[in-house]
Tab-separated table of C-alpha atoms in Angstrom:
chain	number	residue	atom	x	y	z
A	113	UNK	CA	-81.150	0.685	-20.439
A	114	UNK	CA	-78.188	-0.519	-22.467
A	115	UNK	CA	-77.438	1.468	-25.633
A	116	UNK	CA	-78.490	-0.254	-28.859
A	117	UNK	CA	-78.497	0.387	-32.622
A	118	UNK	CA	-81.465	0.008	-34.883
A	119	UNK	CA	-79.416	-1.379	-37.714
A	120	UNK	CA	-76.777	-4.197	-37.763
A	121	UNK	CA	-73.455	-3.262	-36.132
A	122	UNK	CA	-71.381	-3.956	-39.209
A	123	UNK	CA	-71.771	-5.140	-42.812
A	124	UNK	CA	-69.415	-7.840	-43.940
A	125	UNK	CA	-67.308	-5.398	-45.893
A	126	UNK	CA	-67.153	-1.684	-44.972
A	127	UNK	CA	-65.243	1.213	-46.559
A	128	UNK	CA	-64.530	3.814	-43.981
A	129	UNK	CA	-63.761	7.259	-45.429
A	130	UNK	CA	-62.201	10.136	-43.503
A	131	UNK	CA	-60.469	13.462	-44.054
A	132	UNK	CA	-57.369	11.939	-42.486
A	133	UNK	CA	-56.431	8.244	-42.110
A	134	UNK	CA	-53.576	7.845	-39.633
A	135	UNK	CA	-52.198	4.289	-39.959
A	136	UNK	CA	-49.214	5.005	-37.534
A	137	UNK	CA	-47.018	2.377	-39.245
A	138	UNK	CA	-47.023	4.416	-42.455
A	139	UNK	CA	-47.560	8.148	-43.258
A	140	UNK	CA	-50.946	9.827	-42.759
A	141	UNK	CA	-53.273	9.745	-45.781
A	142	UNK	CA	-55.406	12.798	-46.637
A	143	UNK	CA	-58.834	11.866	-47.937
A	144	UNK	CA	-58.124	8.297	-47.037
A	145	UNK	CA	-60.036	5.046	-46.775
A	146	UNK	CA	-59.768	1.914	-44.643
A	147	UNK	CA	-61.681	-1.160	-45.715
A	148	UNK	CA	-62.650	-3.766	-43.140
A	149	UNK	CA	-64.053	-7.190	-43.805
A	150	UNK	CA	-65.445	-9.097	-40.814
A	151	UNK	CA	-62.825	-8.670	-38.062
A	152	UNK	CA	-59.858	-7.683	-40.219
A	153	UNK	CA	-58.444	-4.764	-42.205
A	154	UNK	CA	-58.205	-5.618	-45.891
A	155	UNK	CA	-57.158	-2.334	-47.506
A	156	UNK	CA	-55.683	1.079	-46.530
A	157	UNK	CA	-55.051	3.964	-48.904
A	158	UNK	CA	-56.406	7.015	-50.659
A	159	UNK	CA	-60.159	7.230	-51.226
A	160	UNK	CA	-59.862	7.631	-54.928
A	161	UNK	CA	-58.023	4.323	-55.248
A	162	UNK	CA	-60.258	2.334	-52.933
A	163	UNK	CA	-61.573	-0.843	-54.587
A	164	UNK	CA	-65.285	-1.129	-55.086
A	165	UNK	CA	-67.619	-3.279	-53.074
A	166	UNK	CA	-69.174	-3.142	-49.622
A	167	UNK	CA	-71.075	-0.419	-47.795
A	168	UNK	CA	-69.645	3.108	-47.247
A	169	UNK	CA	-69.311	4.915	-43.942
A	170	UNK	CA	-68.682	8.639	-44.487
A	171	UNK	CA	-66.904	10.050	-41.406
A	172	UNK	CA	-66.312	13.467	-42.877
A	173	UNK	CA	-63.862	15.852	-41.244
A	174	UNK	CA	-62.398	13.217	-38.970
A	175	UNK	CA	-59.240	11.376	-38.029
A	176	UNK	CA	-59.491	7.609	-38.545
A	177	UNK	CA	-56.852	5.925	-36.431
A	178	UNK	CA	-55.984	2.622	-34.742
A	179	UNK	CA	-57.887	2.031	-31.534
A	180	UNK	CA	-55.958	3.405	-28.570
A	181	UNK	CA	-54.218	0.952	-26.271
A	182	UNK	CA	-54.299	1.634	-22.528
A	183	UNK	CA	-51.391	-0.333	-21.157
A	184	UNK	CA	-52.259	0.021	-17.478
A	185	UNK	CA	-55.623	0.408	-15.718
A	186	UNK	CA	-57.362	-0.509	-12.449
A	187	UNK	CA	-60.916	-0.350	-13.808
A	188	UNK	CA	-62.508	-1.616	-10.629
A	189	UNK	CA	-61.329	1.561	-8.823
A	190	UNK	CA	-63.231	4.000	-11.046
A	191	UNK	CA	-65.500	4.975	-8.115
A	192	UNK	CA	-62.487	6.313	-6.241
A	193	UNK	CA	-61.943	9.359	-8.447
A	194	UNK	CA	-61.391	12.299	-6.030
A	195	UNK	CA	-61.365	10.141	-2.912
A	196	UNK	CA	-57.652	10.072	-1.994
A	197	UNK	CA	-56.198	13.272	-3.403
A	198	UNK	CA	-53.298	14.820	-1.513
A	199	UNK	CA	-52.193	11.778	0.457
A	200	UNK	CA	-48.534	10.735	0.588
A	201	UNK	CA	-47.936	7.520	-1.245
A	202	UNK	CA	-47.648	5.202	1.713
A	203	UNK	CA	-50.705	6.691	3.321
A	204	UNK	CA	-52.520	6.523	0.009
A	205	UNK	CA	-51.743	2.793	-0.369
A	206	UNK	CA	-52.933	2.006	3.172
A	207	UNK	CA	-56.117	4.098	2.760
A	208	UNK	CA	-56.875	2.565	-0.607
A	209	UNK	CA	-56.464	-0.914	0.848
A	210	UNK	CA	-58.878	-0.137	3.686
A	211	UNK	CA	-61.393	1.524	1.349
A	212	UNK	CA	-61.262	-1.418	-1.050
A	213	UNK	CA	-62.159	-3.768	1.795
A	214	UNK	CA	-65.550	-2.064	2.019
A	215	UNK	CA	-66.476	-2.845	-1.618
A	216	UNK	CA	-68.580	-5.710	-2.871
A	217	UNK	CA	-68.099	-7.738	-6.071
A	218	UNK	CA	-71.099	-5.875	-7.549
A	219	UNK	CA	-69.455	-2.492	-6.683
A	220	UNK	CA	-66.279	-3.527	-8.444
A	221	UNK	CA	-68.047	-4.825	-11.544
A	222	UNK	CA	-70.091	-1.632	-11.864
A	223	UNK	CA	-66.925	0.473	-11.517
A	224	UNK	CA	-65.099	-1.605	-14.124
A	225	UNK	CA	-68.013	-1.269	-16.560
A	226	UNK	CA	-68.119	2.527	-16.052
A	227	UNK	CA	-64.357	2.747	-16.476
A	228	UNK	CA	-64.540	0.789	-19.694
A	229	UNK	CA	-67.303	3.020	-21.009
A	230	UNK	CA	-65.258	6.105	-20.266
A	231	UNK	CA	-62.206	4.622	-21.974
A	232	UNK	CA	-64.176	3.479	-24.984
A	233	UNK	CA	-65.706	6.961	-25.302
A	234	UNK	CA	-62.165	8.305	-25.457
A	235	UNK	CA	-61.228	6.025	-28.332
A	236	UNK	CA	-59.683	3.102	-26.383
A	237	UNK	CA	-60.114	-0.431	-27.733
A	238	UNK	CA	-57.573	-2.332	-25.638
A	239	UNK	CA	-57.173	-2.317	-21.854
A	240	UNK	CA	-54.451	-3.998	-19.736
A	241	UNK	CA	-55.946	-4.222	-16.293
A	242	UNK	CA	-54.455	-5.397	-12.964
A	243	UNK	CA	-56.815	-6.408	-10.137
A	244	UNK	CA	-57.041	-8.934	-7.241
A	245	UNK	CA	-60.516	-9.841	-8.504
A	246	UNK	CA	-62.423	-10.684	-11.753
A	247	UNK	CA	-64.356	-7.400	-12.104
A	248	UNK	CA	-62.392	-5.992	-15.078
A	249	UNK	CA	-62.107	-9.432	-16.697
A	250	UNK	CA	-65.903	-9.866	-16.628
A	251	UNK	CA	-66.539	-6.273	-17.657
A	252	UNK	CA	-64.212	-6.595	-20.690
A	253	UNK	CA	-65.984	-9.702	-21.806
A	254	UNK	CA	-69.372	-8.060	-21.322
A	255	UNK	CA	-68.673	-4.881	-23.324
A	256	UNK	CA	-66.659	-6.551	-26.112
A	257	UNK	CA	-63.340	-4.714	-25.815
A	258	UNK	CA	-59.934	-6.302	-26.243
A	259	UNK	CA	-57.810	-6.712	-23.160
A	260	UNK	CA	-55.519	-8.528	-20.781
A	261	UNK	CA	-56.792	-9.095	-17.204
A	262	UNK	CA	-53.711	-9.548	-14.996
A	263	UNK	CA	-54.786	-11.297	-11.778
A	264	UNK	CA	-53.039	-9.486	-8.955
A	265	UNK	CA	-51.427	-11.196	-6.009
A	266	UNK	CA	-50.114	-9.808	-2.753
A	267	UNK	CA	-47.962	-11.440	-0.077
A	268	UNK	CA	-44.972	-9.727	1.591
A	269	UNK	CA	-44.380	-12.587	4.038
A	270	UNK	CA	-42.080	-15.221	2.387
A	271	UNK	CA	-43.263	-17.807	4.957
A	272	UNK	CA	-46.686	-18.006	3.301
A	273	UNK	CA	-45.637	-17.623	-0.328
A	274	UNK	CA	-46.747	-21.114	-1.302
A	275	UNK	CA	-50.182	-20.549	0.253
A	276	UNK	CA	-50.663	-17.453	-1.831
A	277	UNK	CA	-49.417	-19.223	-4.942
A	278	UNK	CA	-51.851	-22.113	-4.485
A	279	UNK	CA	-54.830	-19.720	-4.302
A	280	UNK	CA	-53.536	-17.702	-7.213
A	281	UNK	CA	-53.199	-20.869	-9.351
A	282	UNK	CA	-56.815	-21.748	-8.705
A	283	UNK	CA	-57.952	-18.261	-9.614
A	284	UNK	CA	-55.924	-18.250	-12.788
A	285	UNK	CA	-57.187	-21.629	-13.894
A	286	UNK	CA	-60.749	-20.533	-13.435
A	287	UNK	CA	-60.199	-17.373	-15.452
A	288	UNK	CA	-58.369	-19.238	-18.225
A	289	UNK	CA	-61.418	-21.449	-18.724
A	290	UNK	CA	-63.409	-18.295	-19.582
A	291	UNK	CA	-60.844	-16.423	-21.597
A	292	UNK	CA	-61.841	-15.399	-25.143
A	293	UNK	CA	-60.150	-14.445	-28.408
A	294	UNK	CA	-60.366	-10.810	-27.245
A	295	UNK	CA	-59.869	-11.058	-23.465
A	296	UNK	CA	-56.756	-12.800	-22.227
A	297	UNK	CA	-55.492	-13.715	-18.774
A	298	UNK	CA	-52.242	-12.694	-17.084
A	299	UNK	CA	-50.814	-12.552	-13.625
A	300	UNK	CA	-49.452	-9.620	-11.544
A	301	UNK	CA	-47.270	-9.915	-8.450
A	302	UNK	CA	-48.109	-6.452	-7.252
A	303	UNK	CA	-44.891	-4.637	-6.174
A	304	UNK	CA	-41.688	-5.063	-4.081
A	305	UNK	CA	-43.425	-3.544	-1.005
A	306	UNK	CA	-46.293	-6.016	-1.160
A	307	UNK	CA	-44.670	-9.169	-2.582
A	308	UNK	CA	-41.793	-11.181	-1.128
A	309	UNK	CA	-38.869	-12.412	-3.299
A	310	UNK	CA	-40.108	-15.946	-2.760
A	311	UNK	CA	-43.561	-15.069	-4.173
A	312	UNK	CA	-42.054	-13.178	-7.087
A	313	UNK	CA	-40.109	-16.326	-8.065
A	314	UNK	CA	-43.121	-18.607	-7.570
A	315	UNK	CA	-45.333	-16.419	-9.720
A	316	UNK	CA	-42.648	-16.433	-12.431
A	317	UNK	CA	-42.734	-20.215	-12.472
A	318	UNK	CA	-46.540	-20.272	-12.547
A	319	UNK	CA	-46.654	-17.826	-15.468
A	320	UNK	CA	-44.115	-19.908	-17.381
A	321	UNK	CA	-46.096	-23.099	-16.781
A	322	UNK	CA	-49.411	-21.535	-17.881
A	323	UNK	CA	-47.793	-19.500	-20.698
A	324	UNK	CA	-49.430	-16.317	-19.572
A	325	UNK	CA	-48.063	-12.735	-19.428
A	326	UNK	CA	-46.929	-10.948	-16.275
A	327	UNK	CA	-47.271	-7.336	-15.153
A	328	UNK	CA	-45.544	-5.799	-12.076
A	329	UNK	CA	-45.438	-2.352	-10.550
A	330	UNK	CA	-41.776	-1.572	-10.294
A	331	UNK	CA	-39.363	1.356	-9.735
A	332	UNK	CA	-42.261	3.663	-9.009
A	333	UNK	CA	-41.414	5.716	-5.926
A	334	UNK	CA	-38.673	6.882	-3.594
A	335	UNK	CA	-40.388	4.917	-0.803
A	336	UNK	CA	-40.114	1.643	-2.803
A	337	UNK	CA	-36.463	2.467	-3.651
A	338	UNK	CA	-35.544	2.927	0.050
A	339	UNK	CA	-37.309	-0.268	1.066
A	340	UNK	CA	-35.391	-2.299	-1.490
A	341	UNK	CA	-31.975	-0.713	-1.165
A	342	UNK	CA	-31.849	0.129	2.540
A	343	UNK	CA	-34.559	-1.975	4.193
A	344	UNK	CA	-35.824	1.238	5.816
A	345	UNK	CA	-38.727	3.705	5.540
A	346	UNK	CA	-42.500	3.631	5.940
A	347	UNK	CA	-42.932	0.352	4.196
A	348	UNK	CA	-40.174	-1.337	6.132
A	349	UNK	CA	-41.609	-0.133	9.430
A	350	UNK	CA	-45.096	-1.333	8.430
A	351	UNK	CA	-43.807	-4.781	7.490
A	352	UNK	CA	-41.755	-5.122	10.673
A	353	UNK	CA	-44.913	-4.180	12.579
A	354	UNK	CA	-46.476	-7.320	11.081
A	355	UNK	CA	-43.582	-9.482	12.158
A	356	UNK	CA	-41.998	-9.742	8.763
A	357	UNK	CA	-38.179	-9.560	8.621
A	358	UNK	CA	-36.937	-6.706	6.387
A	359	UNK	CA	-33.437	-6.426	5.015
A	360	UNK	CA	-32.005	-4.766	1.920
A	361	UNK	CA	-32.960	-6.785	-1.242
A	362	UNK	CA	-30.771	-5.250	-3.920
A	363	UNK	CA	-29.043	-2.271	-5.363
A	364	UNK	CA	-32.270	-1.192	-7.164
A	365	UNK	CA	-35.867	-2.480	-7.424
A	366	UNK	CA	-35.277	-4.030	-10.823
A	367	UNK	CA	-32.766	-6.410	-9.226
A	368	UNK	CA	-35.770	-8.195	-7.647
A	369	UNK	CA	-37.405	-8.660	-10.987
A	370	UNK	CA	-34.219	-9.974	-12.577
A	371	UNK	CA	-33.531	-12.369	-9.708
A	372	UNK	CA	-37.008	-13.844	-10.102
A	373	UNK	CA	-36.407	-14.375	-13.834
A	374	UNK	CA	-39.165	-11.888	-14.736
A	375	UNK	CA	-37.209	-9.607	-16.992
A	376	UNK	CA	-38.373	-11.061	-20.270
A	377	UNK	CA	-40.587	-10.422	-23.266
A	378	UNK	CA	-43.886	-11.279	-21.679
A	379	UNK	CA	-43.433	-9.025	-18.659
A	380	UNK	CA	-44.992	-5.577	-18.489
A	381	UNK	CA	-43.082	-3.188	-16.186
A	382	UNK	CA	-45.533	-0.633	-14.766
A	383	UNK	CA	-44.243	2.913	-14.100
A	384	UNK	CA	-40.441	2.369	-14.294
A	385	UNK	CA	-39.830	5.899	-13.066
A	386	UNK	CA	-36.559	5.233	-11.293
A	387	UNK	CA	-34.430	3.290	-13.760
A	388	UNK	CA	-30.771	3.869	-14.613
A	389	UNK	CA	-29.251	3.770	-18.077
A	390	UNK	CA	-27.908	0.253	-17.281
A	391	UNK	CA	-31.391	-0.956	-16.314
A	392	UNK	CA	-32.943	0.614	-19.423
A	393	UNK	CA	-30.422	-1.266	-21.520
A	394	UNK	CA	-31.282	-4.566	-19.858
A	395	UNK	CA	-35.013	-3.935	-20.295
A	396	UNK	CA	-34.491	-3.338	-23.982
A	397	UNK	CA	-32.332	-6.420	-24.322
A	398	UNK	CA	-34.926	-8.596	-22.587
A	399	UNK	CA	-37.774	-7.231	-24.654
A	400	UNK	CA	-39.881	-6.426	-21.608
A	401	UNK	CA	-42.603	-3.833	-22.147
A	402	UNK	CA	-43.139	-0.662	-20.068
A	403	UNK	CA	-46.397	1.000	-19.155
A	404	UNK	CA	-45.656	4.694	-18.798
A	405	UNK	CA	-48.236	6.551	-16.694
A	406	UNK	CA	-47.363	10.251	-16.855
A	407	UNK	CA	-50.483	11.665	-15.188
A	408	UNK	CA	-50.409	9.154	-12.314
A	409	UNK	CA	-46.684	9.676	-11.774
A	410	UNK	CA	-47.236	13.452	-11.574
A	411	UNK	CA	-50.315	13.026	-9.351
A	412	UNK	CA	-48.104	11.472	-6.678
A	413	UNK	CA	-45.059	13.577	-7.423
A	414	UNK	CA	-43.033	10.450	-8.087
A	415	UNK	CA	-40.991	12.126	-10.786
A	416	UNK	CA	-40.711	11.906	-14.551
A	417	UNK	CA	-39.751	8.534	-16.028
A	418	UNK	CA	-36.900	8.632	-18.558
A	419	UNK	CA	-39.248	8.017	-21.450
A	420	UNK	CA	-37.020	9.484	-24.151
A	421	UNK	CA	-34.090	7.409	-22.988
A	422	UNK	CA	-36.214	4.280	-22.996
A	423	UNK	CA	-37.585	4.800	-26.495
A	424	UNK	CA	-34.117	5.716	-27.827
A	425	UNK	CA	-32.798	2.450	-26.359
A	426	UNK	CA	-35.485	0.483	-28.098
A	427	UNK	CA	-37.717	-0.300	-25.085
A	428	UNK	CA	-41.278	-1.084	-26.054
A	429	UNK	CA	-43.291	1.581	-24.228
A	430	UNK	CA	-47.031	2.125	-24.055
A	431	UNK	CA	-49.132	4.610	-22.130
A	432	UNK	CA	-51.357	3.850	-19.203
A	433	UNK	CA	-53.916	5.915	-17.303
A	434	UNK	CA	-53.580	3.944	-14.064
A	435	UNK	CA	-56.486	3.980	-11.664
A	436	UNK	CA	-58.950	6.801	-11.108
A	437	UNK	CA	-57.749	6.700	-7.497
A	438	UNK	CA	-54.509	8.360	-8.814
A	439	UNK	CA	-55.754	10.144	-11.945
A	440	UNK	CA	-58.800	12.153	-12.885
A	441	UNK	CA	-59.088	11.174	-16.515
A	442	UNK	CA	-59.008	7.986	-18.572
A	443	UNK	CA	-57.821	9.757	-21.704
A	444	UNK	CA	-54.808	8.456	-23.610
A	445	UNK	CA	-54.573	11.472	-25.877
A	446	UNK	CA	-54.068	13.523	-22.759
A	447	UNK	CA	-51.498	11.033	-21.494
A	448	UNK	CA	-49.686	11.383	-24.805
A	449	UNK	CA	-49.627	15.179	-24.539
A	450	UNK	CA	-48.379	15.047	-20.878
A	451	UNK	CA	-45.720	12.508	-21.870
A	452	UNK	CA	-44.325	14.696	-24.587
A	453	UNK	CA	-44.329	17.880	-22.619
A	454	UNK	CA	-42.766	16.306	-19.527
A	455	UNK	CA	-39.810	14.976	-21.518
A	456	UNK	CA	-39.240	18.397	-23.121
A	457	UNK	CA	-39.498	20.088	-19.729
A	458	UNK	CA	-36.917	17.947	-17.961
A	459	UNK	CA	-34.521	17.865	-20.933
A	460	UNK	CA	-34.824	21.441	-22.154
A	461	UNK	CA	-35.065	20.021	-25.682
A	462	UNK	CA	-38.072	20.768	-27.874
A	463	UNK	CA	-37.376	17.873	-30.250
A	464	UNK	CA	-37.843	15.075	-27.699
A	465	UNK	CA	-41.003	12.984	-28.056
A	466	UNK	CA	-42.669	14.519	-31.068
A	467	UNK	CA	-46.422	14.426	-31.631
A	468	UNK	CA	-45.927	11.461	-33.933
A	469	UNK	CA	-43.979	9.580	-31.291
A	470	UNK	CA	-46.463	10.475	-28.600
A	471	UNK	CA	-49.403	9.193	-30.625
A	472	UNK	CA	-47.480	6.038	-31.404
A	473	UNK	CA	-47.095	5.399	-27.648
A	474	UNK	CA	-50.879	5.491	-27.387
A	475	UNK	CA	-51.360	2.933	-30.180
A	476	UNK	CA	-48.644	0.761	-31.647
A	477	UNK	CA	-46.305	1.372	-28.644
A	478	UNK	CA	-48.945	0.066	-26.278
A	479	UNK	CA	-49.549	-2.947	-28.503
A	480	UNK	CA	-45.852	-3.698	-28.571
A	481	UNK	CA	-45.524	-3.387	-24.777
A	482	UNK	CA	-48.354	-5.943	-24.442
A	483	UNK	CA	-47.002	-8.181	-27.146
A	484	UNK	CA	-50.111	-7.617	-29.271
A	485	UNK	CA	-48.504	-5.674	-32.096
A	486	UNK	CA	-49.025	-8.483	-34.605
A	487	UNK	CA	-52.759	-8.041	-34.138
A	488	UNK	CA	-53.426	-4.380	-33.315
A	489	UNK	CA	-51.891	-0.900	-32.863
A	490	UNK	CA	-51.749	0.214	-36.473
A	491	UNK	CA	-53.972	0.228	-39.583
A	492	UNK	CA	-52.371	-2.433	-41.708
A	493	UNK	CA	-53.718	-5.046	-44.030
A	494	UNK	CA	-54.257	-8.308	-42.090
A	495	UNK	CA	-54.479	-6.736	-38.656
A	496	UNK	CA	-57.603	-6.815	-36.471
A	497	UNK	CA	-60.125	-4.078	-37.238
A	498	UNK	CA	-59.646	-2.151	-34.033
A	499	UNK	CA	-60.364	1.395	-35.127
A	500	UNK	CA	-61.307	4.819	-33.661
A	501	UNK	CA	-62.675	7.881	-35.398
A	502	UNK	CA	-62.291	11.333	-33.981
A	503	UNK	CA	-64.240	14.312	-35.361
A	504	UNK	CA	-62.195	17.410	-36.090
A	505	UNK	CA	-63.226	20.605	-34.274
A	506	UNK	CA	-63.616	23.852	-36.288
A	507	UNK	CA	-60.901	25.160	-34.040
A	508	UNK	CA	-58.424	22.756	-35.650
A	509	UNK	CA	-58.347	24.997	-38.682
A	510	UNK	CA	-56.167	23.815	-41.513
A	511	UNK	CA	-54.568	20.539	-40.546
A	512	UNK	CA	-51.246	19.692	-42.133
A	513	UNK	CA	-49.991	17.407	-39.378
A	514	UNK	CA	-52.711	15.131	-38.024
A	515	UNK	CA	-50.364	13.860	-35.243
A	516	UNK	CA	-49.964	17.412	-33.871
A	517	UNK	CA	-53.718	18.010	-34.155
A	518	UNK	CA	-54.516	14.800	-32.281
A	519	UNK	CA	-51.982	15.258	-29.529
A	520	UNK	CA	-51.504	19.001	-29.074
A	521	UNK	CA	-54.652	20.439	-30.638
A	522	UNK	CA	-58.175	20.784	-29.161
A	523	UNK	CA	-59.373	17.348	-27.932
A	524	UNK	CA	-61.194	15.761	-30.882
A	525	UNK	CA	-64.596	14.199	-30.244
A	526	UNK	CA	-64.763	10.386	-30.494
A	527	UNK	CA	-67.469	9.359	-32.967
A	528	UNK	CA	-66.873	5.673	-33.649
A	529	UNK	CA	-65.001	2.831	-31.903
A	530	UNK	CA	-64.708	-0.635	-33.485
A	531	UNK	CA	-63.120	-3.716	-31.988
A	532	UNK	CA	-62.470	-6.773	-34.222
A	533	UNK	CA	-64.861	-5.361	-36.763
A	534	UNK	CA	-67.683	-4.898	-34.315
A	535	UNK	CA	-68.891	-1.336	-33.552
A	536	UNK	CA	-68.894	-0.598	-29.805
A	537	UNK	CA	-69.383	3.170	-29.803
A	538	UNK	CA	-71.220	5.634	-31.989
A	539	UNK	CA	-71.833	9.320	-31.373
A	540	UNK	CA	-71.941	9.270	-27.589
A	541	UNK	CA	-73.361	5.807	-26.920
A	542	UNK	CA	-71.469	2.691	-25.778
A	543	UNK	CA	-73.092	-0.459	-27.104
A	544	UNK	CA	-74.477	-2.626	-24.281
A	545	UNK	CA	-73.717	-0.125	-21.506
A	546	UNK	CA	-76.580	0.315	-19.050
A	547	UNK	CA	-76.873	3.866	-17.860
A	548	UNK	CA	-78.083	2.611	-14.494
A	549	UNK	CA	-74.470	1.567	-13.798
A	550	UNK	CA	-73.458	5.233	-13.602
A	551	UNK	CA	-75.968	5.979	-10.815
A	552	UNK	CA	-74.835	2.909	-8.835
A	553	UNK	CA	-71.213	3.933	-9.074
A	554	UNK	CA	-72.136	7.428	-7.991
A	555	UNK	CA	-73.853	5.992	-4.917
A	556	UNK	CA	-70.793	3.865	-4.122
A	557	UNK	CA	-68.506	6.891	-4.505
A	558	UNK	CA	-70.645	8.867	-2.094
A	559	UNK	CA	-70.597	6.028	0.386
A	560	UNK	CA	-66.800	5.977	0.202
A	561	UNK	CA	-66.631	9.744	0.763
A	562	UNK	CA	-68.687	9.307	3.946
A	563	UNK	CA	-66.375	6.478	5.000
A	564	UNK	CA	-63.354	8.639	4.247
A	565	UNK	CA	-64.669	11.491	6.445
A	566	UNK	CA	-65.276	9.056	9.288
A	567	UNK	CA	-61.808	7.502	9.002
A	568	UNK	CA	-59.467	10.328	7.950
A	569	UNK	CA	-56.336	8.243	8.531
A	570	UNK	CA	-55.351	4.557	8.393
């Protein structure tokens, strides 16, 4: 049965008290208080100075922070955790495509609901999902989170670009009619190895006409780089096998995005592992966001994205968990830790990506990358009441730097999650989540494992 609460989710005005309030946009406050009224934050400061009025929520030894922002997910693939480990990237893509073809709409919705529940339980309030279906879009609306559902489109053959565009336009129009104040609609031409230049340009025009954001997987792998710059490799051979002409398309993958007029503020660049200093400067100048996925990049061995260089150049960067087909956790605090340590490892500098910077990537940085920073990402008066509370472990000991405790210390336990003033999670239970979903996703995962054993290669 879905989780419920005996008392109302939220009084009109609530004073949230915690050992540490971490606003992100301003210094941490020991023995702090955040006051919410309906869906907005109306006061942030020390407990002793909090104005009277409203009900009190005593969180005790806890960190009260902005809700975490996951800048890149594939929620409908949650059932694929552990299915495709160890495969080279090209083989992984082909196997994932074949496995996905065996799934029903019900399978995908259940997986998206379970993925959301996992993310909420880890303190996430906003999800930016890409999918060629409506599973995550419907799941986000059902569970009450904030998010952007980027409708994914594929089409490497330029001869049928207009056909793909017409279908995509119908899909987008249908979703836009059901968008809400919390859940928005975007579009995602998948990647250079699955989308022709003609379709990239057509999607850019559609997005401009509908005034919707765009997300694209770009500069992710050596295989993609070779396809774009040389017209060779596994992807090139596969496309030629389908009768599609393949020639070099530019000096680097980002050239395709720029040529299609997609390097702009409302574009989210997913991965951006292989980008030069010149490209980083152009991304910053255009105001495009980047979804940095350190665990997924490491899972494939794609390399370490130049995160420090991007942030120093002023690029708006958030963190993404990617899909559970290429990650084993949907945990943004873990992504923040990995991001910081990876930059220090490749640079040999201990001062790159501090705990504060890493936590910012998981909150305000993600909001900036998604162009939602005027609404969420920090605890500031006037912003939406998207809040997470994490209980401190006894192992934390004396905490003098809450950023270090959150990112590098023992994983704190999520106790509360609020979106737009509505409580979605409390002490282990996700509001509205039916536990039967977990059993159904488990059955789907087992079915896929049997399928995988029967078809070890694609």
